[in-house]
Tab-separated table of C-alpha atoms in Angstrom:
chain	number	residue	atom	x	y	z
A	1	MET	CA	-15.520	16.925	-0.911
A	2	PRO	CA	-17.447	16.709	2.354
A	3	ASN	CA	-15.811	17.887	5.606
A	4	GLY	CA	-17.148	14.973	7.611
A	5	PRO	CA	-15.850	11.418	7.688
A	6	TYR	CA	-16.360	8.847	4.983
A	7	ARG	CA	-14.962	5.470	4.194
A	8	ARG	CA	-11.265	5.813	3.469
A	9	ILE	CA	-10.155	3.775	0.462
A	10	GLU	CA	-6.684	2.394	1.149
A	11	LEU	CA	-4.159	2.320	-1.708
A	12	ALA	CA	-3.913	-1.483	-1.520
A	13	GLU	CA	-7.657	-1.840	-2.132
A	14	ARG	CA	-7.539	-0.196	-5.474
A	15	LEU	CA	-5.326	-2.818	-7.143
A	16	PRO	CA	-5.406	-5.940	-5.020
A	17	SER	CA	-4.075	-8.431	-7.749
A	18	PRO	CA	-0.187	-8.717	-8.173
A	19	LYS	CA	-0.545	-9.374	-11.868
A	20	ALA	CA	-2.909	-6.342	-12.230
A	21	LYS	CA	-0.304	-4.199	-10.411
A	22	GLU	CA	2.432	-5.314	-12.817
A	23	LEU	CA	0.328	-4.857	-15.981
A	24	PHE	CA	-0.985	-1.439	-14.849
A	25	HIS	CA	2.652	-0.405	-14.203
A	26	ARG	CA	3.581	-1.284	-17.813
A	27	ILE	CA	0.551	0.483	-19.290
A	28	ARG	CA	1.073	3.539	-17.244
A	29	ARG	CA	4.576	4.103	-18.467
A	30	LYS	CA	3.283	4.381	-22.054
A	31	HIS	CA	0.855	6.833	-23.595
A	32	GLU	CA	-0.773	3.770	-25.009
A	33	ILE	CA	0.264	0.263	-25.658
A	34	ALA	CA	-0.913	-2.606	-27.839
A	35	LYS	CA	-2.108	-5.838	-26.368
A	36	ASN	CA	0.478	-7.775	-28.518
A	37	ASP	CA	3.327	-5.630	-26.930
A	38	LEU	CA	1.886	-6.343	-23.450
A	39	LEU	CA	1.860	-10.043	-24.254
A	40	ALA	CA	5.544	-9.999	-25.258
A	41	ASP	CA	6.705	-7.758	-22.460
A	42	SER	CA	4.817	-9.341	-19.536
A	43	GLY	CA	5.375	-13.014	-20.238
A	44	LEU	CA	1.794	-13.753	-19.392
A	45	THR	CA	-0.294	-16.300	-21.404
A	46	VAL	CA	-2.968	-14.949	-23.712
A	47	SER	CA	-5.790	-16.049	-21.468
A	48	THR	CA	-4.201	-14.591	-18.277
A	49	LEU	CA	-3.335	-11.285	-20.041
A	50	THR	CA	-6.963	-11.047	-21.314
A	51	ARG	CA	-8.409	-11.764	-17.859
A	52	VAL	CA	-6.129	-9.191	-16.163
A	53	LEU	CA	-6.839	-6.557	-18.782
A	54	GLU	CA	-10.568	-7.110	-18.315
A	55	GLU	CA	-10.080	-6.809	-14.491
A	56	LEU	CA	-8.333	-3.473	-15.030
A	57	VAL	CA	-11.018	-2.186	-17.377
A	58	THR	CA	-13.767	-3.202	-14.925
A	59	LEU	CA	-11.976	-1.409	-12.067
A	60	GLY	CA	-11.906	1.653	-14.321
A	61	LEU	CA	-8.113	2.002	-14.264
A	62	ILE	CA	-7.507	1.526	-17.998
A	63	GLU	CA	-9.528	1.826	-21.204
A	64	GLU	CA	-9.325	0.721	-24.825
A	65	SER	CA	-8.112	3.631	-26.884
A	66	GLY	CA	-8.442	2.234	-30.454
A	67	PHE	CA	-6.415	-0.047	-32.665
A	68	GLY	CA	-2.804	-0.126	-33.545
A	69	ALA	CA	-1.171	-0.637	-36.915
A	70	SER	CA	-1.587	-4.092	-38.443
A	71	THR	CA	1.479	-6.273	-38.753
A	72	GLY	CA	-0.279	-8.751	-41.142
A	73	GLY	CA	-3.148	-9.938	-38.995
A	74	ARG	CA	-5.909	-8.205	-37.155
A	75	ARG	CA	-5.186	-4.786	-35.836
A	76	PRO	CA	-4.176	-4.994	-32.128
A	77	ILE	CA	-6.292	-3.309	-29.438
A	78	LEU	CA	-4.521	-0.378	-27.738
A	79	TYR	CA	-4.834	0.382	-24.033
A	80	ARG	CA	-4.136	3.437	-21.976
A	81	VAL	CA	-4.585	4.654	-18.448
A	82	ARG	CA	-8.012	6.167	-17.776
A	83	ALA	CA	-6.987	9.599	-16.586
A	84	ASP	CA	-10.293	10.391	-14.888
A	85	TYR	CA	-10.242	7.203	-12.622
A	86	GLY	CA	-8.724	9.155	-9.860
A	87	TYR	CA	-6.560	12.144	-8.758
A	88	SER	CA	-3.462	12.534	-6.741
A	89	LEU	CA	-2.231	15.577	-4.851
A	90	GLY	CA	1.401	16.498	-4.240
A	91	LEU	CA	2.605	18.968	-1.600
A	92	ASP	CA	6.129	20.454	-1.647
A	93	ILE	CA	7.164	21.873	1.733
A	94	SER	CA	10.284	24.049	1.240
A	95	ARG	CA	11.828	26.919	3.061
A	96	VAL	CA	11.149	29.683	0.435
A	97	SER	CA	7.745	28.610	-0.848
A	98	SER	CA	5.493	25.574	-0.673
A	99	ARG	CA	3.467	24.298	-3.524
A	100	LEU	CA	0.324	22.009	-3.937
A	101	VAL	CA	-0.479	20.320	-7.292
A	102	LEU	CA	-3.267	18.224	-8.599
A	103	LEU	CA	-2.692	15.397	-11.067
A	104	ASP	CA	-4.915	12.925	-12.804
A	105	LEU	CA	-4.043	9.207	-12.906
A	106	ALA	CA	-2.120	9.695	-16.226
A	107	GLY	CA	0.126	12.263	-14.509
A	108	ASN	CA	-1.331	15.290	-16.129
A	109	LYS	CA	-1.221	18.417	-13.988
A	110	LEU	CA	-4.644	19.984	-13.558
A	111	ASP	CA	-3.958	22.732	-10.955
A	112	THR	CA	-1.326	24.306	-8.774
A	113	TYR	CA	-1.155	26.680	-5.808
A	114	VAL	CA	1.756	28.322	-4.156
A	115	TRP	CA	2.354	29.748	-0.588
A	116	GLU	CA	5.154	32.061	0.439
A	117	MET	CA	7.007	30.517	3.506
A	118	ASN	CA	7.372	33.613	5.716
A	119	GLU	CA	7.590	34.221	9.483
A	120	ASP	CA	3.911	33.473	9.899
A	121	THR	CA	3.830	30.202	7.968
A	122	THR	CA	3.846	27.784	10.905
A	123	PRO	CA	3.035	24.049	10.351
A	124	GLU	CA	-0.453	24.658	11.675
A	125	ARG	CA	-1.121	27.495	9.279
A	126	LEU	CA	0.284	25.670	6.264
A	127	ILE	CA	-1.822	22.590	7.051
A	128	GLU	CA	-4.933	24.701	7.448
A	129	SER	CA	-4.234	26.403	4.125
A	130	VAL	CA	-3.570	23.061	2.295
A	131	VAL	CA	-6.748	21.438	3.486
A	132	ARG	CA	-8.770	24.515	2.601
A	133	GLN	CA	-7.259	24.560	-0.915
A	134	ILE	CA	-7.850	20.873	-1.477
A	135	ARG	CA	-11.533	21.355	-0.598
A	136	VAL	CA	-11.743	24.336	-3.053
A	137	TRP	CA	-10.306	22.154	-5.837
A	138	ALA	CA	-12.611	19.328	-4.894
A	139	ASP	CA	-15.588	21.640	-5.571
A	140	GLU	CA	-14.124	23.265	-8.681
A	141	HIS	CA	-13.044	20.005	-10.305
A	142	HIS	CA	-16.192	18.017	-9.054
A	143	LEU	CA	-14.032	15.399	-7.168
A	144	LYS	CA	-15.909	12.873	-5.224
A	145	PRO	CA	-14.128	11.474	-2.147
A	146	GLU	CA	-13.496	8.111	-3.825
A	147	HIS	CA	-11.804	9.928	-6.692
A	148	ILE	CA	-8.909	11.194	-4.598
A	149	ILE	CA	-6.258	8.563	-4.349
A	150	GLY	CA	-4.158	10.299	-1.828
A	151	LEU	CA	-1.651	13.127	-1.047
A	152	GLY	CA	2.045	12.846	-1.289
A	153	VAL	CA	4.298	15.250	0.727
A	154	GLY	CA	7.833	16.107	-0.361
A	155	ALA	CA	9.427	18.004	2.588
A	156	VAL	CA	12.638	19.549	3.645
A	157	GLY	CA	14.521	16.854	5.627
A	158	PRO	CA	15.437	15.271	7.760
A	159	ILE	CA	12.161	13.332	7.729
A	160	HIS	CA	11.030	9.971	9.011
A	161	ARG	CA	9.022	8.592	6.101
A	162	PHE	CA	7.650	5.551	7.916
A	163	ASN	CA	6.441	7.534	10.940
A	164	GLY	CA	5.303	10.405	8.791
A	165	VAL	CA	7.260	13.017	10.707
A	166	ILE	CA	9.214	16.095	9.629
A	167	GLU	CA	11.976	15.835	12.231
A	168	GLU	CA	14.340	18.729	12.709
A	169	PRO	CA	14.811	20.840	9.436
A	170	GLU	CA	16.722	23.961	9.673
A	171	TRP	CA	16.235	27.572	8.549
A	172	PHE	CA	12.473	27.801	8.228
A	173	ALA	CA	11.440	31.477	8.636
A	174	ALA	CA	8.502	30.514	11.015
A	175	PRO	CA	8.798	28.608	14.346
A	176	GLY	CA	7.364	25.204	15.013
A	177	TRP	CA	9.032	23.184	12.206
A	178	LYS	CA	10.464	20.564	14.593
A	179	HIS	CA	8.958	16.981	14.999
A	180	VAL	CA	5.874	17.788	12.999
A	181	PRO	CA	3.597	14.688	12.516
A	182	ILE	CA	2.589	15.894	9.076
A	183	VAL	CA	0.980	12.736	7.883
A	184	LYS	CA	-1.153	12.218	11.021
A	185	GLU	CA	-2.257	15.906	10.959
A	186	LEU	CA	-3.237	15.810	7.269
A	187	GLU	CA	-4.905	12.429	7.391
A	188	SER	CA	-7.106	13.382	10.388
A	189	GLN	CA	-8.580	16.277	8.306
A	190	LEU	CA	-8.592	14.833	4.841
A	191	HIS	CA	-9.566	11.186	5.485
A	192	PHE	CA	-7.485	9.765	2.653
A	193	PRO	CA	-3.989	8.352	2.569
A	194	VAL	CA	-0.983	10.629	2.988
A	195	LEU	CA	2.599	9.591	2.141
A	196	LEU	CA	5.783	11.442	3.121
A	197	ASP	CA	9.273	11.474	1.575
A	198	ASN	CA	11.947	14.089	1.346
A	199	GLY	CA	11.636	16.772	-1.308
A	200	ALA	CA	14.705	15.733	-3.303
A	201	ASN	CA	13.443	12.211	-3.612
A	202	ALA	CA	10.130	13.528	-4.826
A	203	ALA	CA	11.710	15.727	-7.409
A	204	ILE	CA	13.910	12.872	-8.866
A	205	ILE	CA	10.772	10.686	-9.099
A	206	ALA	CA	9.118	13.442	-11.203
A	207	GLU	CA	12.173	13.868	-13.413
A	208	SER	CA	12.470	10.091	-13.881
A	209	TRP	CA	8.817	9.971	-14.943
A	210	ALA	CA	9.560	12.747	-17.543
A	211	ASN	CA	12.454	10.698	-18.864
A	212	ARG	CA	10.668	7.335	-18.878
A	213	ALA	CA	10.643	7.076	-22.706
A	214	LYS	CA	14.433	7.595	-22.731
A	215	ASN	CA	14.916	4.798	-20.151
A	216	VAL	CA	17.326	6.798	-17.987
A	217	GLN	CA	18.438	4.397	-15.278
A	218	HIS	CA	21.018	6.321	-13.364
A	219	MET	CA	20.049	9.946	-12.287
A	220	LEU	CA	21.271	12.473	-9.775
A	221	TYR	CA	19.120	15.336	-8.630
A	222	VAL	CA	20.504	18.346	-6.729
A	223	HIS	CA	18.343	21.178	-5.429
A	224	ALA	CA	20.266	24.366	-4.665
A	225	GLY	CA	18.703	27.124	-2.637
A	226	ILE	CA	18.862	28.151	1.021
A	227	GLY	CA	20.406	24.734	1.549
A	228	LEU	CA	21.614	21.889	-0.659
A	229	ARG	CA	19.429	18.818	-1.217
A	230	SER	CA	20.125	15.760	-3.287
A	231	ALA	CA	18.788	12.367	-4.364
A	232	MET	CA	20.138	9.490	-6.410
A	233	MET	CA	18.398	6.921	-8.588
A	234	SER	CA	20.140	3.687	-9.719
A	235	ASP	CA	18.696	1.047	-12.044
A	236	GLY	CA	15.545	3.133	-11.944
A	237	LYS	CA	15.132	2.810	-8.217
A	238	LEU	CA	15.669	5.401	-5.452
A	239	ILE	CA	18.705	4.985	-3.272
A	240	TYR	CA	17.860	5.239	0.498
A	241	GLY	CA	20.324	5.413	3.250
A	242	ALA	CA	20.078	4.186	6.883
A	243	VAL	CA	18.838	7.595	7.702
A	244	ASP	CA	17.209	10.387	5.641
A	245	MET	CA	20.119	11.921	3.644
A	246	GLU	CA	18.490	14.699	1.712
A	247	GLY	CA	20.581	17.449	3.141
A	248	SER	CA	23.949	15.629	3.548
A	249	LEU	CA	25.363	17.039	0.349
A	250	GLY	CA	25.848	20.406	2.059
A	251	GLN	CA	28.125	18.827	4.576
A	252	MET	CA	30.612	17.633	1.949
A	253	ILE	CA	33.966	19.198	2.948
A	254	ILE	CA	35.700	21.006	0.135
A	255	GLN	CA	38.154	22.988	2.355
A	256	ALA	CA	39.064	21.413	5.668
A	257	ASP	CA	40.274	24.690	7.298
A	258	GLY	CA	37.602	26.812	5.601
A	259	ILE	CA	34.541	28.780	6.581
A	260	PRO	CA	32.702	27.544	9.704
A	261	PHE	CA	29.225	26.176	9.142
A	262	ARG	CA	26.316	28.520	10.005
A	263	THR	CA	25.386	26.477	13.064
A	264	PRO	CA	27.694	24.671	15.514
A	265	ASP	CA	26.676	21.225	14.240
A	266	GLY	CA	28.134	21.462	10.732
A	267	ASN	CA	31.540	20.951	9.232
A	268	TYR	CA	34.153	23.485	8.655
A	269	GLY	CA	34.722	24.230	4.942
A	270	CYS	CA	31.613	22.377	3.864
A	271	LEU	CA	29.863	22.996	0.503
A	272	ASP	CA	26.832	24.643	2.075
A	273	SER	CA	29.076	27.494	3.392
A	274	TYR	CA	30.197	28.305	-0.232
A	275	ALA	CA	27.448	27.421	-2.663
A	276	THR	CA	24.015	28.405	-1.313
A	277	ILE	CA	21.722	31.457	-1.181
A	278	TYR	CA	23.015	31.937	2.414
A	279	ALA	CA	26.611	31.911	1.254
A	280	ILE	CA	25.964	34.434	-1.519
A	281	GLU	CA	24.141	36.859	0.716
A	282	ARG	CA	26.865	36.535	3.403
A	283	GLU	CA	29.667	37.234	0.959
A	284	ILE	CA	28.041	40.235	-0.770
A	285	ASN	CA	27.016	41.827	2.531
A	286	ALA	CA	30.635	41.428	3.769
A	287	ARG	CA	32.175	42.853	0.654
A	288	ILE	CA	29.905	45.917	0.746
A	289	ARG	CA	30.824	46.440	4.421
A	290	MET	CA	34.423	46.480	3.310
A	291	GLY	CA	33.797	49.253	0.847
A	292	ARG	CA	33.118	47.387	-2.500
A	293	GLN	CA	30.723	49.356	-4.728
A	294	SER	CA	27.595	47.841	-6.098
A	295	CYS	CA	24.226	48.867	-7.520
A	296	LEU	CA	22.754	46.957	-4.556
A	297	GLN	CA	23.591	50.006	-2.374
A	298	GLN	CA	21.006	52.012	-4.356
A	299	MET	CA	18.335	49.366	-3.923
A	300	LEU	CA	18.355	49.175	-0.201
A	301	ARG	CA	17.742	51.431	2.784
A	302	ARG	CA	20.645	52.092	5.077
A	303	ASP	CA	21.588	48.933	7.108
A	304	GLU	CA	18.988	46.784	5.275
A	305	PRO	CA	20.471	43.406	4.665
A	306	ILE	CA	20.822	42.171	1.076
A	307	GLN	CA	18.534	39.255	0.240
A	308	PHE	CA	18.313	36.818	-2.610
A	309	ARG	CA	15.737	38.796	-4.537
A	310	HIS	CA	18.082	41.812	-4.522
A	311	VAL	CA	20.980	39.620	-5.577
A	312	MET	CA	19.018	38.402	-8.653
A	313	GLU	CA	18.041	41.901	-9.649
A	314	ALA	CA	21.606	43.075	-9.411
A	315	LEU	CA	22.653	40.089	-11.439
A	316	ARG	CA	20.166	40.974	-14.106
A	317	LEU	CA	21.537	44.481	-14.241
A	318	GLY	CA	25.084	43.094	-14.750
A	319	ASP	CA	26.463	44.325	-11.410
A	320	PRO	CA	30.237	43.372	-11.370
A	321	LEU	CA	30.362	42.523	-7.622
A	322	THR	CA	27.199	40.395	-7.730
A	323	THR	CA	28.389	38.592	-10.833
A	324	GLU	CA	31.780	37.915	-9.201
A	325	ILE	CA	30.283	36.405	-5.995
A	326	VAL	CA	27.676	34.340	-7.821
A	327	THR	CA	30.279	32.950	-10.197
A	328	GLN	CA	32.465	32.081	-7.267
A	329	ALA	CA	29.627	30.207	-5.472
A	330	ALA	CA	28.757	28.400	-8.741
A	331	THR	CA	32.376	27.323	-9.109
A	332	TYR	CA	32.407	25.906	-5.580
A	333	PHE	CA	29.133	24.102	-6.381
A	334	GLY	CA	30.657	22.699	-9.565
A	335	ILE	CA	33.582	21.281	-7.489
A	336	GLY	CA	31.179	19.580	-5.174
A	337	LEU	CA	29.116	18.261	-8.072
A	338	ALA	CA	32.320	16.890	-9.647
A	339	ASN	CA	32.968	14.930	-6.487
A	340	LEU	CA	29.557	13.339	-6.748
A	341	LEU	CA	30.040	12.492	-10.363
A	342	ASN	CA	33.304	10.903	-9.739
A	343	VAL	CA	31.684	8.501	-7.172
A	344	LEU	CA	28.288	7.979	-8.589
A	345	HIS	CA	28.685	8.269	-12.430
A	346	PRO	CA	25.025	9.091	-13.226
A	347	GLU	CA	23.835	9.309	-16.850
A	348	LYS	CA	21.837	12.450	-16.173
A	349	VAL	CA	22.015	15.233	-13.598
A	350	VAL	CA	19.024	17.424	-13.051
A	351	LEU	CA	19.745	20.706	-11.133
A	352	GLY	CA	16.815	22.442	-9.525
A	353	GLY	CA	16.131	25.067	-6.952
A	354	PRO	CA	16.153	28.906	-6.999
A	355	LEU	CA	19.897	29.182	-7.781
A	356	MET	CA	19.448	27.076	-10.918
A	357	THR	CA	16.155	28.415	-12.184
A	358	THR	CA	16.281	32.098	-11.462
A	359	HIS	CA	19.380	32.992	-13.571
A	360	ASP	CA	21.503	31.058	-16.091
A	361	LEU	CA	24.903	32.102	-14.720
A	362	PHE	CA	24.897	29.704	-11.741
A	363	PHE	CA	23.784	26.707	-13.779
A	364	TYR	CA	26.352	27.150	-16.611
A	365	THR	CA	29.247	28.028	-14.437
A	366	ALA	CA	28.567	25.081	-12.129
A	367	THR	CA	28.084	22.506	-14.940
A	368	GLN	CA	31.258	23.650	-16.855
A	369	THR	CA	33.225	23.471	-13.712
A	370	ALA	CA	31.925	19.983	-12.913
A	371	ILE	CA	32.669	18.716	-16.421
A	372	ARG	CA	36.307	19.891	-16.286
A	373	LYS	CA	36.899	18.195	-12.896
A	374	THR	CA	35.182	14.884	-13.662
A	375	TYR	CA	37.455	11.801	-13.883
A	376	HIS	CA	37.441	9.999	-17.205
A	377	TYR	CA	36.211	13.102	-19.045
A	378	PRO	CA	35.704	13.181	-22.030
A	379	ASN	CA	35.103	9.477	-22.197
A	380	TYR	CA	32.439	9.618	-19.444
A	381	GLN	CA	29.724	11.950	-20.718
A	382	VAL	CA	26.876	13.139	-18.452
A	383	VAL	CA	23.798	15.072	-19.462
A	384	PHE	CA	22.915	18.161	-17.387
A	385	SER	CA	19.444	19.598	-17.216
A	386	LYS	CA	17.383	22.011	-15.367
A	387	GLY	CA	14.617	19.390	-15.492
A	388	SER	CA	11.267	18.968	-17.089
A	389	TYR	CA	9.146	20.476	-14.302
A	390	GLY	CA	11.295	23.340	-12.921
A	391	GLU	CA	10.157	24.490	-9.485
A	392	GLU	CA	7.082	22.213	-9.685
A	393	ALA	CA	9.253	19.044	-9.670
A	394	LEU	CA	9.036	18.504	-5.882
A	395	ALA	CA	5.233	18.741	-5.791
A	396	VAL	CA	4.681	16.771	-9.030
A	397	GLY	CA	6.962	14.007	-7.717
A	398	ALA	CA	5.120	13.905	-4.429
A	399	ALA	CA	1.890	13.360	-6.250
A	400	LEU	CA	3.505	10.661	-8.425
A	401	ILE	CA	4.652	8.812	-5.221
A	402	VAL	CA	1.058	8.164	-4.456
A	403	ILE	CA	0.275	6.873	-7.879
A	404	ASP	CA	3.476	4.720	-7.899
A	405	LYS	CA	2.284	3.134	-4.534
A	406	LEU	CA	-0.649	1.598	-6.350
A	407	THR	CA	1.637	-0.893	-8.043
A	408	GLU	CA	3.927	-1.783	-5.082
């Protein structure tokens, strides 16, 4: 990929016809689909369907993939997305680590790269690293400029997705993560479209894509880590509020006279203060200062604060204090999750983030608590999952946002 400017191909240029957009959307959601099924599903006439399919083949977006089984007449032609038409990039910007992925048009992951988000990872340094890695991949995968459809960014909120700005996220280790015009900065160096949404929304898009064959219409995603992030999908569509609401779950009050929030802006007794990495670290440090014994004391130097990696190691070793505190945090999380289920009633709940993926205790304690406290149980049944993509969900979903945009 050249460093200099070239003609940027806008997303709307790639699929200008409304009927082509609709048909491509249908084909994309299947591994392959017969022309007869497209005729029945789309409601188009035979001549219009044939013309639009020829348009998509000419553009290089789809290809014939063989013949389906005969139902008495001629075997129907099968169509599928042409995976090598183009490539989409997805960037997850989170507080613990950030991740870049490369997908082909069919949604297959081709590459991934991860950065630790430490005290030195300012926006400028991350952007520089992302641009450099994209150029490395362009050389390694022989990507021409016109092959790159765009870059999706799923970031810690609050964000302004229309202005392309990461607004005022909290708890990044490095300075500078306030009012970052991330879309403008990336587009000025990459010369192709960049789209921004919050990370939880990106993750639920990825999980919805993974569940497309099951036709899950109502899904909740919650990411539990340094903070709590959530997204909801109803009738297969993302729910957006009047403002970006990714981090609002953490402000759910579960004990009105409870623990004060870690900054002056938050609510007393909110879920964030009981069910996050921050809350677990705070509680364990406090208990050890009060004289409780733990194997953590042998892991650390004198006065060294306990961090999440130490907690997970102690949990793996079966440390009683750590198990107690993590179980307590997971129970509180389950209470907050039950509140969401009682209001939203999703079919499926995907739980992601470090607290869910690093050790099974938090996931199972939280989900069992939520089930017991959900109204209409057992008549209302919900499926809990750690998801199909794990920690890659946010980056994969960000890349899928770009591909989805082709059909809007």
